[in-house]
Short mmCIF file of C-alpha atoms in Angstrom, two decimals:
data_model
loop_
_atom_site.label_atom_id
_atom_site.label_comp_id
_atom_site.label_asym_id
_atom_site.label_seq_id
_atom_site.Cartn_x
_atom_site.Cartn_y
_atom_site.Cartn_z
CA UNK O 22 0.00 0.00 0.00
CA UNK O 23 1.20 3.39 -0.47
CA UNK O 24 1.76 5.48 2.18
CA UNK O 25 2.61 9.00 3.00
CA UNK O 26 6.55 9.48 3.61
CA UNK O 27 8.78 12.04 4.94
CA UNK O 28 11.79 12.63 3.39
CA UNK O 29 14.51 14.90 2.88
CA UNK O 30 16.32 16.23 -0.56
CA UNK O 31 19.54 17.14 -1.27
CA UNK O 32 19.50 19.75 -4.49
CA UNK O 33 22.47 20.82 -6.20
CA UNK O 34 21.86 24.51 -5.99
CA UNK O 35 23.77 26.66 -8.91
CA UNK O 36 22.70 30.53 -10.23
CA UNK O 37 24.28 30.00 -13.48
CA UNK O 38 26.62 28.44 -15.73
CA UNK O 39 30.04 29.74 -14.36
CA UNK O 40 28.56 29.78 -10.51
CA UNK O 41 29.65 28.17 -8.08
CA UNK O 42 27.58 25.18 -7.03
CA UNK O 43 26.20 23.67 -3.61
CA UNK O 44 23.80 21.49 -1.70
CA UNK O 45 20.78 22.28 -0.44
CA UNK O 46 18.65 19.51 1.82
CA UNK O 47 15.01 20.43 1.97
CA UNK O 48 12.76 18.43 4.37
CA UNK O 49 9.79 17.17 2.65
CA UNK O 50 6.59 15.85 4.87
CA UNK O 51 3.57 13.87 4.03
CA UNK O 52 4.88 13.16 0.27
CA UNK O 53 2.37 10.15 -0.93
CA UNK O 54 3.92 7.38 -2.19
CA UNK O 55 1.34 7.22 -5.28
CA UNK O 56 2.73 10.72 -6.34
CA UNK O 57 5.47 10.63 -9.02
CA UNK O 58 9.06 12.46 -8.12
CA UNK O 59 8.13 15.32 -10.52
CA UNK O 60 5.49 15.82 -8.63
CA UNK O 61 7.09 15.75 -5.35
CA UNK O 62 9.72 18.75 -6.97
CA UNK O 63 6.48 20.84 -7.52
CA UNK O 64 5.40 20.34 -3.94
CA UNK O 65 8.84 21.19 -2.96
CA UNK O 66 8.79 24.47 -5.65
CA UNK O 67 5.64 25.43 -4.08
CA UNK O 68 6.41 25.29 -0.46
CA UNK O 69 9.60 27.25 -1.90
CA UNK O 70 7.49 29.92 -3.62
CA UNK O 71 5.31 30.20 -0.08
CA UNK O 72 8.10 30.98 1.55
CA UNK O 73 9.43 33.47 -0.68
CA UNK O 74 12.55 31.55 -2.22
CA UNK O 75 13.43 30.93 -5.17
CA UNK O 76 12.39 27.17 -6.56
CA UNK O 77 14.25 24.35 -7.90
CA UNK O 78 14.67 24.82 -11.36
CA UNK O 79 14.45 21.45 -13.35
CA UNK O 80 13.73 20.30 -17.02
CA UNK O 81 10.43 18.10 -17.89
CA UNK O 82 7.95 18.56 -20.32
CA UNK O 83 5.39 15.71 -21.64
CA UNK O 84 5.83 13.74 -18.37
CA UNK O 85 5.00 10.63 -20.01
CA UNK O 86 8.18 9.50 -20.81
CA UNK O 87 8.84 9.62 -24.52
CA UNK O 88 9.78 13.67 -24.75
CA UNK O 89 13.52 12.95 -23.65
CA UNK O 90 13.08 16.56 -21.48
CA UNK O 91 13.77 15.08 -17.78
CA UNK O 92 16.79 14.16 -16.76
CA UNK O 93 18.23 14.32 -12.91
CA UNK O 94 21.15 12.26 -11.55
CA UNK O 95 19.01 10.37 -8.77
CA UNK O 96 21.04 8.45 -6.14
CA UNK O 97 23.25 7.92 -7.87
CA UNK O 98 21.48 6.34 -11.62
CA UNK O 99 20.31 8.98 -13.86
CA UNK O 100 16.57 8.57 -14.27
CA UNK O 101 16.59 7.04 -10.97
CA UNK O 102 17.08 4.01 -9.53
CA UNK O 103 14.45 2.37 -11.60
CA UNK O 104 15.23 0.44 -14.93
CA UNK O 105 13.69 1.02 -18.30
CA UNK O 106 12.19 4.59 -17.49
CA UNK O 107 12.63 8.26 -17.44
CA UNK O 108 12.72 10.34 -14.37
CA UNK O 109 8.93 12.10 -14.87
CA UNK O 110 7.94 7.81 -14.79
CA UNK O 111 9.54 7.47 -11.51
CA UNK O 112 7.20 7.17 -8.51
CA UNK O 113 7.98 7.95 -4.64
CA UNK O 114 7.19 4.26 -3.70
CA UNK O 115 10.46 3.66 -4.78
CA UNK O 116 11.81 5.44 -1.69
CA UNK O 117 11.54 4.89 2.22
CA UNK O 118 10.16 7.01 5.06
CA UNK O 119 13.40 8.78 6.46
CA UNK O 120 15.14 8.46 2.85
CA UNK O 121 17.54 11.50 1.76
CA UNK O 122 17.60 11.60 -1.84
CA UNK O 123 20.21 13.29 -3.80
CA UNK O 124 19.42 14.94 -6.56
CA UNK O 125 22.05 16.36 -9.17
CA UNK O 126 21.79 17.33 -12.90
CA UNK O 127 23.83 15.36 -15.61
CA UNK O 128 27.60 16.11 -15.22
CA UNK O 129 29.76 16.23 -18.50
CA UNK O 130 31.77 18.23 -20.50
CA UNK O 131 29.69 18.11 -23.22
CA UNK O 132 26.73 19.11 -20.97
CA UNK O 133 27.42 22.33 -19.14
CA UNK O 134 24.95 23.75 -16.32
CA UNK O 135 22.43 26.04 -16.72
CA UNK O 136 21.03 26.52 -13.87
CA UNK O 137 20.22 24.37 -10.78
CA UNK O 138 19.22 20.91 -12.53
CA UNK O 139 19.13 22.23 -15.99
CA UNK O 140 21.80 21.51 -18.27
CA UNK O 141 22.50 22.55 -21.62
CA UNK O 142 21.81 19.59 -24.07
CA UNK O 143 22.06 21.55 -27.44
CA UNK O 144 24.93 19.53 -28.18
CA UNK O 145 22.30 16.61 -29.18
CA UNK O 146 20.67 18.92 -31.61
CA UNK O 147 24.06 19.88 -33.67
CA UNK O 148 25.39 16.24 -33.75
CA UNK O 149 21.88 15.74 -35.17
CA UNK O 150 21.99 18.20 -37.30
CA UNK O 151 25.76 17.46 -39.03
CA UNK O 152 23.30 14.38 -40.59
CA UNK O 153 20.96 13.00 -38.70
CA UNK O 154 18.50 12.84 -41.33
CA UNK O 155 17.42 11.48 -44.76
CA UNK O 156 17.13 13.52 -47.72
CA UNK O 157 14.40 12.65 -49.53
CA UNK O 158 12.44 14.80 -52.77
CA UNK O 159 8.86 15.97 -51.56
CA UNK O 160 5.88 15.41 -54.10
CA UNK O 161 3.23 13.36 -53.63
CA UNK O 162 3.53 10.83 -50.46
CA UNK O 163 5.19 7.76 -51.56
CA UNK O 164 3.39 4.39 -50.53
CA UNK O 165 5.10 3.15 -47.09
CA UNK O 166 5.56 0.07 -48.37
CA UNK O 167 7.17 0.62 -51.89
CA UNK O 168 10.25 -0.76 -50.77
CA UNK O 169 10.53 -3.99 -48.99
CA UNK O 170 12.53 -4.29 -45.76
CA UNK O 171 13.54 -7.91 -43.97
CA UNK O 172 11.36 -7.63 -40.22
CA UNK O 173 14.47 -8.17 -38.00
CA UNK O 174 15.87 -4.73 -39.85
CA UNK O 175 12.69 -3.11 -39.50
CA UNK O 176 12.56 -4.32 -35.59
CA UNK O 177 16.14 -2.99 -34.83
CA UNK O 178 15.95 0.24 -36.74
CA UNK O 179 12.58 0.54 -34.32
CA UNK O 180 14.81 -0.38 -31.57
CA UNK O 181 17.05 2.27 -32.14
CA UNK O 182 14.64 4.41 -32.57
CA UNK O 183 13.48 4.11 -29.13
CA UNK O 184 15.72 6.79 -28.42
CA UNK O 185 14.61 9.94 -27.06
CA UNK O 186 17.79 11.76 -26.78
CA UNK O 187 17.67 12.44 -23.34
CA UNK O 188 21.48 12.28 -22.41
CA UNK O 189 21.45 9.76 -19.75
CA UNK O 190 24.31 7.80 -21.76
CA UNK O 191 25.94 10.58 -21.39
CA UNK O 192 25.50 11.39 -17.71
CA UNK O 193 26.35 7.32 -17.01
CA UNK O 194 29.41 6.71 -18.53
CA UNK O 195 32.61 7.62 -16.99
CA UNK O 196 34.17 8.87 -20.11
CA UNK O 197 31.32 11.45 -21.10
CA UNK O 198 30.56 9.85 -24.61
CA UNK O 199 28.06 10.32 -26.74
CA UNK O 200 29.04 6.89 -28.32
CA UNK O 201 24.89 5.06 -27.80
CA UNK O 202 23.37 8.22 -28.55
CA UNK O 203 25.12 8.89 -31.93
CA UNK O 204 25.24 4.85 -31.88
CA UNK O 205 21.17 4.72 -31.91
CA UNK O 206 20.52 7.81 -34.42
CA UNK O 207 22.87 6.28 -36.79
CA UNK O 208 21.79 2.95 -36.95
CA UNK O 209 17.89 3.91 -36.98
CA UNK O 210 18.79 5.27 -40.43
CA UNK O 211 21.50 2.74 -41.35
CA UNK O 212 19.17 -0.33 -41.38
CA UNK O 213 16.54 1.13 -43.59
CA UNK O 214 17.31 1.25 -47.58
CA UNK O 215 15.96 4.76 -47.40
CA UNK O 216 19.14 5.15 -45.13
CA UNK O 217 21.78 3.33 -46.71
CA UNK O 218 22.02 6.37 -49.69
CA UNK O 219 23.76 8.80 -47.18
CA UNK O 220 25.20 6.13 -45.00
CA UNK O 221 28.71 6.79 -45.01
CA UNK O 222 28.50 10.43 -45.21
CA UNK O 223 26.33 10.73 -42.18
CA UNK O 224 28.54 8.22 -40.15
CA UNK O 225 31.46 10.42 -40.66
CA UNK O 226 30.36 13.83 -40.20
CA UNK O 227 27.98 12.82 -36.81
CA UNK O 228 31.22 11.42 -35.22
CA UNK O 229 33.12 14.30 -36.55
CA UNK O 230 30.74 16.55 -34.63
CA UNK O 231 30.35 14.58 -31.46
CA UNK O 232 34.19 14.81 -30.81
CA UNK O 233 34.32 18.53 -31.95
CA UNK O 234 31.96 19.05 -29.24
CA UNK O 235 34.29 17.72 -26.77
CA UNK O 236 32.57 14.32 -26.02
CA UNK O 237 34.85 11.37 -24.82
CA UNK O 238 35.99 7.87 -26.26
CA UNK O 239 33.83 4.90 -26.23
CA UNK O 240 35.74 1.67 -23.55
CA UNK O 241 32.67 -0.17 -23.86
CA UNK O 242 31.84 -0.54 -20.17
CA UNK O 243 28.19 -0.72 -20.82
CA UNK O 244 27.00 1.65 -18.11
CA UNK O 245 25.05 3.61 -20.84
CA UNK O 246 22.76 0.54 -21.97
CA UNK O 247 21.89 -0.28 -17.81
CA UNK O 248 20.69 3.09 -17.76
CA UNK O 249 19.22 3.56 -21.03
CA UNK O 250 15.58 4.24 -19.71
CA UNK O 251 14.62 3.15 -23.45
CA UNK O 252 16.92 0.28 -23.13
CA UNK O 253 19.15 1.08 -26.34
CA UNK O 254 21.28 -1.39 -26.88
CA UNK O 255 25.67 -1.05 -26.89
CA UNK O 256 25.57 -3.52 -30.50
CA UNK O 257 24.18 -0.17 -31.98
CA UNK O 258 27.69 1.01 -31.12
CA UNK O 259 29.31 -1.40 -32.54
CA UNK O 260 27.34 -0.83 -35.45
CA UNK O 261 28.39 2.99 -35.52
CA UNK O 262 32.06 1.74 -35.20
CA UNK O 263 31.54 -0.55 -38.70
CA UNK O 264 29.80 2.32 -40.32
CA UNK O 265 32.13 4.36 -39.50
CA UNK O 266 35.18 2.20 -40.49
CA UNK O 267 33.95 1.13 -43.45
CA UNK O 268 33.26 5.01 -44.47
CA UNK O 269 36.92 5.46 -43.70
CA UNK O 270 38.39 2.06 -45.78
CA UNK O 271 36.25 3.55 -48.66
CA UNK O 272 37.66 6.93 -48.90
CA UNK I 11 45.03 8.42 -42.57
CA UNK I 12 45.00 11.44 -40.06
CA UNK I 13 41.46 9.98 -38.72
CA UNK I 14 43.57 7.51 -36.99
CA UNK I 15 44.38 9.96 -34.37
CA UNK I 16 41.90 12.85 -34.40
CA UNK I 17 38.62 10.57 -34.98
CA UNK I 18 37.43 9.04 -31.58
CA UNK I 19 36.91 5.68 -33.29
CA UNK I 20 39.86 6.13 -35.29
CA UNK I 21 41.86 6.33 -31.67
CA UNK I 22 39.78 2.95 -30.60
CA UNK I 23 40.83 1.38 -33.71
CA UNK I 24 44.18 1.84 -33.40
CA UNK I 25 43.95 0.90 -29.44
CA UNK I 26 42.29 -2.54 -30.34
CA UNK I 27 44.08 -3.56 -33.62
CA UNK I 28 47.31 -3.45 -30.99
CA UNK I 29 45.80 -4.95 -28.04
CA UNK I 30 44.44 -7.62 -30.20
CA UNK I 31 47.98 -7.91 -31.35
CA UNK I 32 49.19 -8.21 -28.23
CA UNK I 33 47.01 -10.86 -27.56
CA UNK I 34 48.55 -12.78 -30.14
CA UNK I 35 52.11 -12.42 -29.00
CA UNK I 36 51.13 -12.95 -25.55
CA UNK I 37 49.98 -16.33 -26.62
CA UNK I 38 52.82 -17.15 -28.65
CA UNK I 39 55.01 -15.97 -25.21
CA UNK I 40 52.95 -18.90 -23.08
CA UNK I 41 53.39 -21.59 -25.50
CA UNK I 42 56.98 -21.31 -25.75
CA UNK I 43 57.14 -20.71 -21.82
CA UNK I 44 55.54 -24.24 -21.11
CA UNK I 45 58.48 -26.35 -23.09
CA UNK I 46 60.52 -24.93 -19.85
CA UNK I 47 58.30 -27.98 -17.81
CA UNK I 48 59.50 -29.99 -20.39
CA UNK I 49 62.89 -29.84 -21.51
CA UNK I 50 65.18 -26.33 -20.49
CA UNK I 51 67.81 -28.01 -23.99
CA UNK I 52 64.55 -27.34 -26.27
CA UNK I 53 64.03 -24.01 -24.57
CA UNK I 54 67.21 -22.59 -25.44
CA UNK I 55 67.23 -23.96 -28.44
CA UNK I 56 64.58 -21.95 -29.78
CA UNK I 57 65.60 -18.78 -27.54
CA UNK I 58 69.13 -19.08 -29.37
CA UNK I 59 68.38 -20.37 -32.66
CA UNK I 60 65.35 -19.75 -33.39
CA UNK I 61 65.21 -15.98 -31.45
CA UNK I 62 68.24 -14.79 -30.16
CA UNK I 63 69.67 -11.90 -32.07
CA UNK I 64 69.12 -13.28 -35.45
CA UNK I 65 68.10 -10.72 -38.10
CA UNK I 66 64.07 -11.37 -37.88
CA UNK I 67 64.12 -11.91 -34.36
CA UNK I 68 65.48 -8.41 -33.94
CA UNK I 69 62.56 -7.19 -36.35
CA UNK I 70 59.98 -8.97 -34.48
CA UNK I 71 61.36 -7.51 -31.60
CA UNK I 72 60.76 -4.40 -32.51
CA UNK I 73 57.46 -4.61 -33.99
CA UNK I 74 56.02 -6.14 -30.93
CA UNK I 75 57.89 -3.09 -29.18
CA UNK I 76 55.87 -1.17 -31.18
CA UNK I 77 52.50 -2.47 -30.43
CA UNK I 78 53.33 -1.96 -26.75
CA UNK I 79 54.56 1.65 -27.31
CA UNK I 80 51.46 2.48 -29.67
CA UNK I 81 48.90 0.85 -27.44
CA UNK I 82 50.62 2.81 -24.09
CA UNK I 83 50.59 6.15 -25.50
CA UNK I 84 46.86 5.63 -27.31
CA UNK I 85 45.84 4.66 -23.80
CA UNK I 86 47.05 8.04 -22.34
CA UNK I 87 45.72 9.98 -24.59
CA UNK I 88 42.66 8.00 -24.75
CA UNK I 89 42.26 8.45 -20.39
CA UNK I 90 43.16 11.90 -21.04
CA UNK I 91 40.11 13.21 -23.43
CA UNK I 92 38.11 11.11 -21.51
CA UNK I 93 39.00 12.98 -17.86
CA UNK I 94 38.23 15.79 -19.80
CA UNK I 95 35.30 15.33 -21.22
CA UNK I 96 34.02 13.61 -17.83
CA UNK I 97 34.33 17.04 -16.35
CA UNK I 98 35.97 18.47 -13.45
CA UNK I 99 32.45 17.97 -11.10
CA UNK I 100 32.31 14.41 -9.78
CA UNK I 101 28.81 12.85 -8.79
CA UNK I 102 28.03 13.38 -5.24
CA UNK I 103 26.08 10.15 -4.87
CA UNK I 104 29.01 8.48 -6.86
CA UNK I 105 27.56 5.97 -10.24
CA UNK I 106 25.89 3.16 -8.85
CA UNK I 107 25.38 1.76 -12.64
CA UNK I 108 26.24 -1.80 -12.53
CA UNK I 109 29.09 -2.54 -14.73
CA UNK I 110 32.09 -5.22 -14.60
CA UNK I 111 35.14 -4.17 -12.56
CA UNK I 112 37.64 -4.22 -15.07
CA UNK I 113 35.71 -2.47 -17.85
CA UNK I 114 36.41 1.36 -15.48
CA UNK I 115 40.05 -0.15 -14.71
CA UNK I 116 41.76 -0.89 -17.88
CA UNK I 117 44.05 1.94 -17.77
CA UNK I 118 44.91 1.18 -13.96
CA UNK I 119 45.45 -2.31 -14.82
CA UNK I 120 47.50 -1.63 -17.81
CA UNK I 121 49.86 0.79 -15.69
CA UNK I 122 50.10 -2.40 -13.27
CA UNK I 123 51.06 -4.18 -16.37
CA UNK I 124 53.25 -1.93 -17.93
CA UNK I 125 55.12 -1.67 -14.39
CA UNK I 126 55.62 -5.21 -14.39
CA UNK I 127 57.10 -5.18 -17.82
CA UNK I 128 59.82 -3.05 -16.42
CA UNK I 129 61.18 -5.62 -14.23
CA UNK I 130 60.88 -8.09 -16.47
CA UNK I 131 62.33 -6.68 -19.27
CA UNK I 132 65.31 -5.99 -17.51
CA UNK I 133 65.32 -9.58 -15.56
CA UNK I 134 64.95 -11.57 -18.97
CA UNK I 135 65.59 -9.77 -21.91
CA UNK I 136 67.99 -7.41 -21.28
CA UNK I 137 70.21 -10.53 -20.15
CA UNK I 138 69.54 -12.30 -23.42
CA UNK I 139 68.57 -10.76 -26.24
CA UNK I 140 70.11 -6.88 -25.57
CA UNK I 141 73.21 -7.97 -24.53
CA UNK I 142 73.96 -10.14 -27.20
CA UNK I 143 73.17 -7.56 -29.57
CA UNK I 144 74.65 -4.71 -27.92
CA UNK I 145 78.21 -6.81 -27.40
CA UNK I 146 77.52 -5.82 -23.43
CA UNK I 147 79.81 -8.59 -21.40
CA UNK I 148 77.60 -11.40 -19.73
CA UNK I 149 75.02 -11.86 -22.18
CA UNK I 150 73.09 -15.35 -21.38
CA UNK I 151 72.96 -17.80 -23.70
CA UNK I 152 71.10 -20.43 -21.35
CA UNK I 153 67.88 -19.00 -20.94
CA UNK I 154 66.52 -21.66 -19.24
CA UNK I 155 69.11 -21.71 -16.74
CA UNK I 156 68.44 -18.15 -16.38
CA UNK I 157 64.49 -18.14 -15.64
CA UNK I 158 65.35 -21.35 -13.00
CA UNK I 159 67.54 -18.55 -11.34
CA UNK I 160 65.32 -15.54 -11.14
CA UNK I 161 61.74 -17.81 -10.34
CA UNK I 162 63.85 -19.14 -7.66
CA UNK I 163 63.49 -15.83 -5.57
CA UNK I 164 59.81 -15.85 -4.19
CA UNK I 165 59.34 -12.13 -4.35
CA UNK I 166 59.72 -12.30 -8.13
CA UNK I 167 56.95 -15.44 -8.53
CA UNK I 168 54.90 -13.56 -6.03
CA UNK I 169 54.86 -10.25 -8.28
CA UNK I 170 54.45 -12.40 -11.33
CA UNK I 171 51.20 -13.89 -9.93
CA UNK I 172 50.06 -10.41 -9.32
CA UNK I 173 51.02 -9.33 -12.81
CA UNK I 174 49.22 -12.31 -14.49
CA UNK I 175 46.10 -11.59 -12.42
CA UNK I 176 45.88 -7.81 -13.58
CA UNK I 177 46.49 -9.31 -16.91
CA UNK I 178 43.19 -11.77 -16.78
CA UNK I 179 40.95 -8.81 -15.51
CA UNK I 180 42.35 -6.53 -18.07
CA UNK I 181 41.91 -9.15 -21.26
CA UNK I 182 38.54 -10.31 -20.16
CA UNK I 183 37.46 -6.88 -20.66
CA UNK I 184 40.32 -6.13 -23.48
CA UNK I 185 39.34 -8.73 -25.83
CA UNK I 186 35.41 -8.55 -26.92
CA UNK I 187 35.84 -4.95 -26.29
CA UNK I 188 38.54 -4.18 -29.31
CA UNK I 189 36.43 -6.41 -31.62
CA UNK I 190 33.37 -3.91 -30.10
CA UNK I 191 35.63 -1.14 -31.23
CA UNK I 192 36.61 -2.31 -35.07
CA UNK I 193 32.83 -2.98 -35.88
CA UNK I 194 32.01 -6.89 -34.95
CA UNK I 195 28.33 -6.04 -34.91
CA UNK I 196 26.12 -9.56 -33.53
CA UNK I 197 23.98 -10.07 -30.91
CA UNK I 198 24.55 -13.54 -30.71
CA UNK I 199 28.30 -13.85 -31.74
CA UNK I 200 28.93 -10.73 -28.79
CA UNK I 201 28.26 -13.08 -26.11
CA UNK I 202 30.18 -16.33 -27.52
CA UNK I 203 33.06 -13.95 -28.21
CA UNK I 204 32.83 -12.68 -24.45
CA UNK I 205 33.38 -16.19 -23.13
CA UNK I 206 36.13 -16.75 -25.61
CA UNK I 207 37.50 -13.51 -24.50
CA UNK I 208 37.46 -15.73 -20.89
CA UNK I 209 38.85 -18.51 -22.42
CA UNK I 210 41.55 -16.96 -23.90
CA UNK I 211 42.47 -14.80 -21.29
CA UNK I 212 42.26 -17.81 -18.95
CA UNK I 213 44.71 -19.35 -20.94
CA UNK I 214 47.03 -17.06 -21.14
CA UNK I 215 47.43 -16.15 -17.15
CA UNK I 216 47.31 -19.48 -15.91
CA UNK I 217 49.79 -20.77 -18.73
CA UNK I 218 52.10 -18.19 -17.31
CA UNK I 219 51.37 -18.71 -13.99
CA UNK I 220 51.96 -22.43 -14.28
CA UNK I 221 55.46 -21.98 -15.68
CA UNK I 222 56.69 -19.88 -12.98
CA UNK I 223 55.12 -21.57 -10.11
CA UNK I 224 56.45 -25.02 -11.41
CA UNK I 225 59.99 -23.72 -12.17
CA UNK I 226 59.57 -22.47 -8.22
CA UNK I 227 58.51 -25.90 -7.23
CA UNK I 228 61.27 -27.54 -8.36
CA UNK I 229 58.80 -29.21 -11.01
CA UNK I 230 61.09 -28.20 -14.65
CA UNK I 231 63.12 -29.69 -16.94
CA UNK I 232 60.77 -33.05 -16.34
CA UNK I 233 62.02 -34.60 -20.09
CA UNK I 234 65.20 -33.46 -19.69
#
């Protein structure tokens, strides 16, 4: 059964990007159990705004987990100690009466802070846009099933396509790559024939971007895929490493 | 070719197309280390005849030399970018992802490693093959007799062990994870290629291992 909890919650405080940042703890009391953590932010932001301080400022937008907008480094997991979701899925039964949980926003490089919890993912968007995409001539819509495509490539593309971009890769792995993100977006395009045209030339110039913007090297030690909260797979890095390699043996 | 060094999977390449070539002289190393249990005349045989300072032993000398040196210094620059793009602010609730030891180790293992390769460098091959080549008085031309002498001491078996241990973590990890890195892309072949990764890094410590402990035992030279 659910109950109500109290708990306490360690922020990481921080005015802007070159601040300095800190720790707050805010006690929390009577926070149902049936209420997701989002929501238990808002209580905190409004017993914040009551009392004449300035709330918690965090990212989240559709709150139904397939925008990619939340994020927060949760004891310890990003997304939160749960498996499989994002942080707006994440529900206060998770925690204990008496808990402190620490909250902290994605720490990288490639991510700087904005403010508080909010850090600056644009980096997503340019790696996306160095060709992330399929050109394709507009006209009248062609049928969606003009060209045939085995299942299994159809499934993994789908796969792959699971992913919303929301930097938790990112915020896992101890290197600060971008390596299942870039990984996912490639291969989503590279197992479709309506891919394959601009295959090599997207490989290159997406990893080209990704380490201009200062993201780190790939060691495979999986942490991204454990807390994938669509559950992308590393083999679509693997995948981005043949793509890649074959671009480069062909030039 | 410049991608080889300013690509991030150009850098990976080049660090697994070494390790993996390390691999293969590491096995090469064990199976000529276990005709010591058998017979030390065969041993230095080969190390003489067959190695020693002949013309393309010298060569493969110094392309293996080369694989170690390009695989150290990809690895430091490799740690380096990745410090860096990590970020200065650690997590205050630390990663609690759950991910295999060695996987966030190799470079500390591979320091280990490296170390270790000092001493042993200078214990076996500086007294064999360098001398010899370099006309340096006292150059040994029993090897076998040689590696009785220096497992004798239990300090040096002890730091062996040790060595040979780092080694297994780091090739478990080492092994599926370069043919990760050059683009072997299957579900189902990833997992047989992690327990042959095992296997083969199995192989290799404890064929080391067994040499030195057995020289230490007394338990060499049993044909000869």
């Amino acid at each position: 059964m659910d109950k109500d909890i109290n708990i306490k919650v360690k922020v990481w405080r921080q005015n802007g990007p070159k601040d300095k940042g800190y720790f707050e703890t805010f006690p929390l009391e009577n926070i149902s159990q049936g209420s997701s953590f989002l929501e238990m932010l808002d209580i905190l932001n409004e017993n914040l705004i009551n009392e004449g301080k300035e709330p918690v400022v965090f990212d989240h937008d559709c709150r139904e987990g397939i925008c990619g907008m939340c994020s927060l480094y949760i004891n310890g997991h990003p997304h939160g100690p749960d498996e499989g979701i994002t942080t707006c899925q994440l529900h206060m039964r998770r925690f204990n009466d008496g808990d402190t949980i620490t909250v902290e926003p994605w720490r990288s490089a490639g991510f700087p802070i904005i403010k508080d919890l909010i850090v600056d993912r644009t980096a997503f968007d340019k790696i996306i846009q160095a060709g992330g995409y399929v050109s394709v001539n507009t006209g009248s819509a062609v049928d969606a099933n003009a060209i045939p495509i085995p299942r299994d490539d159809a499934e993994m593309a789908m796969d792959a396509a699971a992913c919303i971009g929301c930097g938790a890769c990112v915020a896992a792995c101890k290197n600060g790559s971008a390596m299942l993100f870039v990984s996912a977006k490639v291969s989503q395009l590279a197992l479709l024939p309506q891919g394959r045209v601009e295959a090599t030339r997207r490989a290159k110039s997406m990893v080209a971007k990704m380490d201009e913007l200062g993201f780190g090297n790939c060691t495979n030690t999986g942490a991204c895929e454990v807390e994938c909260p669509k559950n992308i797979s590393i083999s679509n890095i693997a995948r981005l490493n043949r793509e890649f390699l074959k671009a480069k043996f062909q030039d | 070719m410049s991608w080889l060094i300013k690509s991030s999977i150009g850098r990976k390449f080049v660090q697994s197309i070494s390790g993996l070539f390390l691999i293969l002289f590491l096995l090469f190393h064990m199976s000529m280390n276990l005709v010591l249990i058998f017979n030390y005349e065969t041993y230095n045989f080969l190390a003489n005849e067959i190695l020693g300072a002949n013309w393309w032993a010298i060569i493969g000398t110094g392309v293996i030399a080369l694989g170690f040196v390009v695989h150290v210094i990809y690895a430091i620059i490799l740690t380096l970018q990745n410090m860096k793009a990590r970020g200065n602010d650690r997590y205050a609730s630390s990663s609690k992802t759950k991910t295999t030891w060695s996987s966030k180790n190799m470079f500390v293992l591979g320091l280990f490693i490296l170390l270790f390769l000092f001493l042993h460098l200078y214990q076996m091959w500086y007294q064999m093959q360098f001398k010899e080549l370099f006309m340096i008085e006292g150059a040994r031309h029993d090897g076998a007799q040689l590696v009785e002498e220096v497992f004798s001491q239990l300090w040096v078996v002890i730091i062996y062990v040790i060595a040979f241990i780092a080694l297994w973590f780091h090739l478990t990890h080492g092994f599926w994870s370069a043919l990760h890195s050059v683009g072997w892309n299957n579900t189902v072949w990833m997992k047989r290629l992690k327990v042959l990764g095992n296997i083969i890094s199995t192989a290799i410590s404890l064929g080391f291992i067994i040499v030195a402990i057995a020289i230490y035992l007394g338990y060499s030279n049993l044909l000869g």
